[in-house]
Amino acid sequence: MSRTTLHRRITTDLAAPIRSGAWPPGHRIPFEHELMQSYGCARATANKAVQALATQGLVERRRKAGTFVAQPHIHTAILRIPDIRAEVEARGQTYGWRLLRRLIRKRRPSAEERELGVTGSVLELRGLHLANARPVALEDRLINLGETPAATAVDFAGEAPGAWLLAHAPWTEARHEIAALNPLAADAQALEIDSACACLSVKRWTWRREAGVTFARQLFTGGAIDLEARFTPGEI
């Protein structure tokens, strides 16, 4: 194996546990001399591999201390995405989550998946957020398993995916689309409402250091949730 090929292999091997969340922010990656021993390579090759991770923003190098998984740079979202559980409980109601579908499948040529940058498999989820056992929001979500492979082992029957993703794959960039609409017949049936009722649709794509993590569409029944925005003139 050439030196160029080997440094790319080392970079890929080290990036995998960082992207999956197995190595959280602050975790020290192996020292260069440890990489030299593990891969049988020269120090220059090990250094080049680690520097590639630093260039991607995945690690930060600290003089005399080592190299550590970097804290993701979080962009401030002008629109506050609601914590549905917190919103429900703030109204004195009991929150619940009901998983309707869980499917691992190959990428489809949809606009949502193209924008997310999916190239392999996705985890497709559909579920209901409940207040006092009544539906308040229908959620359709795609998780990019190429970026978040740990999600494969999670059934999401007892926990909504948004909370899990925040803990295991924090985002650094997001885009939202908001619309008022009448639900499709299948969506209205799931929400236990009439198809003539007005709903609020919130679509959200999130990325972690330019790699697509997840796409979600949340369809809220009228009056179920409040969206809040606070910003300064420079953020408009």
mmCIF file with all atom_site columns, C-alpha atoms in Angstrom, residues 78-197:
data_model
loop_
_atom_site.group_PDB
_atom_site.id
_atom_site.type_symbol
_atom_site.label_atom_id
_atom_site.label_alt_id
_atom_site.label_comp_id
_atom_site.label_asym_id
_atom_site.label_entity_id
_atom_site.label_seq_id
_atom_site.pdbx_PDB_ins_code
_atom_site.Cartn_x
_atom_site.Cartn_y
_atom_site.Cartn_z
_atom_site.occupancy
_atom_site.B_iso_or_equiv
_atom_site.pdbx_formal_charge
_atom_site.auth_seq_id
_atom_site.auth_comp_id
_atom_site.auth_asym_id
_atom_site.auth_atom_id
_atom_site.pdbx_PDB_model_num
ATOM 1   C CA . ILE A 1 78  ? -33.361 32.298 13.907 1.00 0.00 ? 78  ILE A CA 1
ATOM 2   C CA . LEU A 1 79  ? -36.426 30.081 14.210 1.00 0.00 ? 79  LEU A CA 1
ATOM 3   C CA . ARG A 1 80  ? -36.600 28.181 17.473 1.00 0.00 ? 80  ARG A CA 1
ATOM 4   C CA . ILE A 1 81  ? -37.533 24.607 16.659 1.00 0.00 ? 81  ILE A CA 1
ATOM 5   C CA . PRO A 1 82  ? -40.062 23.525 19.262 1.00 0.00 ? 82  PRO A CA 1
ATOM 6   C CA . ASP A 1 83  ? -39.347 20.787 21.766 1.00 0.00 ? 83  ASP A CA 1
ATOM 7   C CA . ILE A 1 84  ? -42.701 19.069 21.358 1.00 0.00 ? 84  ILE A CA 1
ATOM 8   C CA . ARG A 1 85  ? -42.425 17.179 24.626 1.00 0.00 ? 85  ARG A CA 1
ATOM 9   C CA . ALA A 1 86  ? -41.635 20.363 26.546 1.00 0.00 ? 86  ALA A CA 1
ATOM 10  C CA . GLU A 1 87  ? -44.485 22.232 24.842 1.00 0.00 ? 87  GLU A CA 1
ATOM 11  C CA . VAL A 1 88  ? -46.987 19.507 25.713 1.00 0.00 ? 88  VAL A CA 1
ATOM 12  C CA . GLU A 1 89  ? -45.849 19.221 29.325 1.00 0.00 ? 89  GLU A CA 1
ATOM 13  C CA . ALA A 1 90  ? -45.843 23.023 29.731 1.00 0.00 ? 90  ALA A CA 1
ATOM 14  C CA . ARG A 1 91  ? -49.572 22.909 29.017 1.00 0.00 ? 91  ARG A CA 1
ATOM 15  C CA . GLY A 1 92  ? -50.050 20.441 31.857 1.00 0.00 ? 92  GLY A CA 1
ATOM 16  C CA . GLN A 1 93  ? -50.618 17.508 29.527 1.00 0.00 ? 93  GLN A CA 1
ATOM 17  C CA . THR A 1 94  ? -48.987 14.083 29.383 1.00 0.00 ? 94  THR A CA 1
ATOM 18  C CA . TYR A 1 95  ? -46.583 13.630 26.488 1.00 0.00 ? 95  TYR A CA 1
ATOM 19  C CA . GLY A 1 96  ? -46.361 10.419 24.487 1.00 0.00 ? 96  GLY A CA 1
ATOM 20  C CA . TRP A 1 97  ? -44.701 9.079  21.332 1.00 0.00 ? 97  TRP A CA 1
ATOM 21  C CA . ARG A 1 98  ? -46.162 6.356  19.087 1.00 0.00 ? 98  ARG A CA 1
ATOM 22  C CA . LEU A 1 99  ? -43.976 4.791  16.404 1.00 0.00 ? 99  LEU A CA 1
ATOM 23  C CA . LEU A 1 100 ? -45.987 3.936  13.293 1.00 0.00 ? 100 LEU A CA 1
ATOM 24  C CA . ARG A 1 101 ? -43.262 2.740  10.910 1.00 0.00 ? 101 ARG A CA 1
ATOM 25  C CA . ARG A 1 102 ? -39.546 1.959  10.955 1.00 0.00 ? 102 ARG A CA 1
ATOM 26  C CA . LEU A 1 103 ? -37.784 0.935  7.744  1.00 0.00 ? 103 LEU A CA 1
ATOM 27  C CA . ILE A 1 104 ? -34.174 0.751  6.583  1.00 0.00 ? 104 ILE A CA 1
ATOM 28  C CA . ARG A 1 105 ? -34.002 1.227  2.829  1.00 0.00 ? 105 ARG A CA 1
ATOM 29  C CA . LYS A 1 106 ? -31.794 2.412  -0.001 1.00 0.00 ? 106 LYS A CA 1
ATOM 30  C CA . ARG A 1 107 ? -31.750 6.027  -1.107 1.00 0.00 ? 107 ARG A CA 1
ATOM 31  C CA . ARG A 1 108 ? -34.558 7.221  -3.339 1.00 0.00 ? 108 ARG A CA 1
ATOM 32  C CA . PRO A 1 109 ? -34.235 10.082 -5.883 1.00 0.00 ? 109 PRO A CA 1
ATOM 33  C CA . SER A 1 110 ? -36.408 12.446 -3.837 1.00 0.00 ? 110 SER A CA 1
ATOM 34  C CA . ALA A 1 111 ? -35.709 16.164 -3.479 1.00 0.00 ? 111 ALA A CA 1
ATOM 35  C CA . GLU A 1 112 ? -35.378 15.813 0.306  1.00 0.00 ? 112 GLU A CA 1
ATOM 36  C CA . GLU A 1 113 ? -32.753 13.069 0.053  1.00 0.00 ? 113 GLU A CA 1
ATOM 37  C CA . ARG A 1 114 ? -30.823 14.836 -2.693 1.00 0.00 ? 114 ARG A CA 1
ATOM 38  C CA . GLU A 1 115 ? -30.596 17.993 -0.584 1.00 0.00 ? 115 GLU A CA 1
ATOM 39  C CA . LEU A 1 116 ? -29.516 15.976 2.437  1.00 0.00 ? 116 LEU A CA 1
ATOM 40  C CA . GLY A 1 117 ? -26.772 14.392 0.326  1.00 0.00 ? 117 GLY A CA 1
ATOM 41  C CA . VAL A 1 118 ? -27.736 10.766 1.005  1.00 0.00 ? 118 VAL A CA 1
ATOM 42  C CA . THR A 1 119 ? -25.708 8.295  -1.062 1.00 0.00 ? 119 THR A CA 1
ATOM 43  C CA . GLY A 1 120 ? -26.364 5.012  0.747  1.00 0.00 ? 120 GLY A CA 1
ATOM 44  C CA . SER A 1 121 ? -29.059 3.737  3.091  1.00 0.00 ? 121 SER A CA 1
ATOM 45  C CA . VAL A 1 122 ? -31.528 5.701  5.191  1.00 0.00 ? 122 VAL A CA 1
ATOM 46  C CA . LEU A 1 123 ? -33.631 4.929  8.230  1.00 0.00 ? 123 LEU A CA 1
ATOM 47  C CA . GLU A 1 124 ? -37.214 5.969  7.524  1.00 0.00 ? 124 GLU A CA 1
ATOM 48  C CA . LEU A 1 125 ? -39.431 6.685  10.536 1.00 0.00 ? 125 LEU A CA 1
ATOM 49  C CA . ARG A 1 126 ? -43.054 7.743  10.923 1.00 0.00 ? 126 ARG A CA 1
ATOM 50  C CA . GLY A 1 127 ? -44.639 8.456  14.269 1.00 0.00 ? 127 GLY A CA 1
ATOM 51  C CA . LEU A 1 128 ? -47.039 10.534 16.312 1.00 0.00 ? 128 LEU A CA 1
ATOM 52  C CA . HIS A 1 129 ? -46.398 12.976 19.118 1.00 0.00 ? 129 HIS A CA 1
ATOM 53  C CA . LEU A 1 130 ? -49.249 12.751 21.626 1.00 0.00 ? 130 LEU A CA 1
ATOM 54  C CA . ALA A 1 131 ? -50.789 14.966 24.294 1.00 0.00 ? 131 ALA A CA 1
ATOM 55  C CA . ASN A 1 132 ? -53.003 13.118 26.769 1.00 0.00 ? 132 ASN A CA 1
ATOM 56  C CA . ALA A 1 133 ? -52.966 10.185 24.306 1.00 0.00 ? 133 ALA A CA 1
ATOM 57  C CA . ARG A 1 134 ? -54.277 12.377 21.452 1.00 0.00 ? 134 ARG A CA 1
ATOM 58  C CA . PRO A 1 135 ? -52.162 13.176 18.345 1.00 0.00 ? 135 PRO A CA 1
ATOM 59  C CA . VAL A 1 136 ? -50.773 16.716 18.119 1.00 0.00 ? 136 VAL A CA 1
ATOM 60  C CA . ALA A 1 137 ? -48.084 16.191 15.473 1.00 0.00 ? 137 ALA A CA 1
ATOM 61  C CA . LEU A 1 138 ? -47.249 13.648 12.788 1.00 0.00 ? 138 LEU A CA 1
ATOM 62  C CA . GLU A 1 139 ? -43.542 13.205 12.089 1.00 0.00 ? 139 GLU A CA 1
ATOM 63  C CA . ASP A 1 140 ? -41.905 11.702 9.008  1.00 0.00 ? 140 ASP A CA 1
ATOM 64  C CA . ARG A 1 141 ? -38.135 11.470 9.333  1.00 0.00 ? 141 ARG A CA 1
ATOM 65  C CA . LEU A 1 142 ? -35.152 10.227 7.355  1.00 0.00 ? 142 LEU A CA 1
ATOM 66  C CA . ILE A 1 143 ? -31.818 9.553  9.057  1.00 0.00 ? 143 ILE A CA 1
ATOM 67  C CA . ASN A 1 144 ? -28.727 9.327  6.865  1.00 0.00 ? 144 ASN A CA 1
ATOM 68  C CA . LEU A 1 145 ? -27.122 6.073  8.018  1.00 0.00 ? 145 LEU A CA 1
ATOM 69  C CA . GLY A 1 146 ? -23.910 6.913  6.189  1.00 0.00 ? 146 GLY A CA 1
ATOM 70  C CA . GLU A 1 147 ? -23.440 9.793  8.633  1.00 0.00 ? 147 GLU A CA 1
ATOM 71  C CA . THR A 1 148 ? -25.180 8.314  11.703 1.00 0.00 ? 148 THR A CA 1
ATOM 72  C CA . PRO A 1 149 ? -24.772 4.497  11.523 1.00 0.00 ? 149 PRO A CA 1
ATOM 73  C CA . ALA A 1 150 ? -25.492 4.061  15.254 1.00 0.00 ? 150 ALA A CA 1
ATOM 74  C CA . ALA A 1 151 ? -29.172 4.776  14.519 1.00 0.00 ? 151 ALA A CA 1
ATOM 75  C CA . THR A 1 152 ? -29.413 1.335  12.899 1.00 0.00 ? 152 THR A CA 1
ATOM 76  C CA . ALA A 1 153 ? -29.440 -0.285 16.348 1.00 0.00 ? 153 ALA A CA 1
ATOM 77  C CA . VAL A 1 154 ? -32.124 2.017  17.834 1.00 0.00 ? 154 VAL A CA 1
ATOM 78  C CA . ASP A 1 155 ? -35.777 0.957  17.527 1.00 0.00 ? 155 ASP A CA 1
ATOM 79  C CA . PHE A 1 156 ? -37.241 4.401  18.416 1.00 0.00 ? 156 PHE A CA 1
ATOM 80  C CA . ALA A 1 157 ? -40.316 2.720  19.872 1.00 0.00 ? 157 ALA A CA 1
ATOM 81  C CA . GLY A 1 158 ? -39.934 4.441  23.219 1.00 0.00 ? 158 GLY A CA 1
ATOM 82  C CA . GLU A 1 159 ? -38.117 7.644  22.264 1.00 0.00 ? 159 GLU A CA 1
ATOM 83  C CA . ALA A 1 160 ? -38.780 10.194 19.522 1.00 0.00 ? 160 ALA A CA 1
ATOM 84  C CA . PRO A 1 161 ? -35.838 10.387 17.092 1.00 0.00 ? 161 PRO A CA 1
ATOM 85  C CA . GLY A 1 162 ? -35.273 14.129 17.508 1.00 0.00 ? 162 GLY A CA 1
ATOM 86  C CA . ALA A 1 163 ? -34.149 13.780 21.123 1.00 0.00 ? 163 ALA A CA 1
ATOM 87  C CA . TRP A 1 164 ? -31.850 10.857 20.287 1.00 0.00 ? 164 TRP A CA 1
ATOM 88  C CA . LEU A 1 165 ? -30.250 12.725 17.397 1.00 0.00 ? 165 LEU A CA 1
ATOM 89  C CA . LEU A 1 166 ? -29.538 15.813 19.512 1.00 0.00 ? 166 LEU A CA 1
ATOM 90  C CA . ALA A 1 167 ? -27.639 13.608 21.962 1.00 0.00 ? 167 ALA A CA 1
ATOM 91  C CA . HIS A 1 168 ? -25.744 11.512 19.400 1.00 0.00 ? 168 HIS A CA 1
ATOM 92  C CA . ALA A 1 169 ? -25.429 13.619 16.225 1.00 0.00 ? 169 ALA A CA 1
ATOM 93  C CA . PRO A 1 170 ? -25.619 17.335 17.092 1.00 0.00 ? 170 PRO A CA 1
ATOM 94  C CA . TRP A 1 171 ? -26.231 19.528 14.061 1.00 0.00 ? 171 TRP A CA 1
ATOM 95  C CA . THR A 1 172 ? -24.162 22.496 12.939 1.00 0.00 ? 172 THR A CA 1
ATOM 96  C CA . GLU A 1 173 ? -26.438 23.839 10.186 1.00 0.00 ? 173 GLU A CA 1
ATOM 97  C CA . ALA A 1 174 ? -30.162 23.645 9.462  1.00 0.00 ? 174 ALA A CA 1
ATOM 98  C CA . ARG A 1 175 ? -32.704 24.777 6.897  1.00 0.00 ? 175 ARG A CA 1
ATOM 99  C CA . HIS A 1 176 ? -36.453 25.122 7.481  1.00 0.00 ? 176 HIS A CA 1
ATOM 100 C CA . GLU A 1 177 ? -39.533 25.308 5.287  1.00 0.00 ? 177 GLU A CA 1
ATOM 101 C CA . ILE A 1 178 ? -42.854 26.292 6.872  1.00 0.00 ? 178 ILE A CA 1
ATOM 102 C CA . ALA A 1 179 ? -46.296 26.121 5.288  1.00 0.00 ? 179 ALA A CA 1
ATOM 103 C CA . ALA A 1 180 ? -49.978 26.100 6.253  1.00 0.00 ? 180 ALA A CA 1
ATOM 104 C CA . LEU A 1 181 ? -51.921 23.411 4.440  1.00 0.00 ? 181 LEU A CA 1
ATOM 105 C CA . ASN A 1 182 ? -54.740 20.888 4.501  1.00 0.00 ? 182 ASN A CA 1
ATOM 106 C CA . PRO A 1 183 ? -53.455 17.394 5.257  1.00 0.00 ? 183 PRO A CA 1
ATOM 107 C CA . LEU A 1 184 ? -53.529 14.477 2.859  1.00 0.00 ? 184 LEU A CA 1
ATOM 108 C CA . ALA A 1 185 ? -56.154 11.859 3.667  1.00 0.00 ? 185 ALA A CA 1
ATOM 109 C CA . ALA A 1 186 ? -53.636 9.421  5.201  1.00 0.00 ? 186 ALA A CA 1
ATOM 110 C CA . ASP A 1 187 ? -52.086 12.169 7.328  1.00 0.00 ? 187 ASP A CA 1
ATOM 111 C CA . ALA A 1 188 ? -55.485 13.387 8.510  1.00 0.00 ? 188 ALA A CA 1
ATOM 112 C CA . GLN A 1 189 ? -56.419 9.842  9.474  1.00 0.00 ? 189 GLN A CA 1
ATOM 113 C CA . ALA A 1 190 ? -53.223 9.436  11.504 1.00 0.00 ? 190 ALA A CA 1
ATOM 114 C CA . LEU A 1 191 ? -53.846 12.761 13.258 1.00 0.00 ? 191 LEU A CA 1
ATOM 115 C CA . GLU A 1 192 ? -57.523 11.850 13.823 1.00 0.00 ? 192 GLU A CA 1
ATOM 116 C CA . ILE A 1 193 ? -58.741 15.064 12.197 1.00 0.00 ? 193 ILE A CA 1
ATOM 117 C CA . ASP A 1 194 ? -60.803 16.019 9.178  1.00 0.00 ? 194 ASP A CA 1
ATOM 118 C CA . SER A 1 195 ? -58.863 16.564 5.944  1.00 0.00 ? 195 SER A CA 1
ATOM 119 C CA . ALA A 1 196 ? -60.386 20.059 5.726  1.00 0.00 ? 196 ALA A CA 1
ATOM 120 C CA . CYS A 1 197 ? -58.617 21.125 8.946  1.00 0.00 ? 197 CYS A CA 1
#
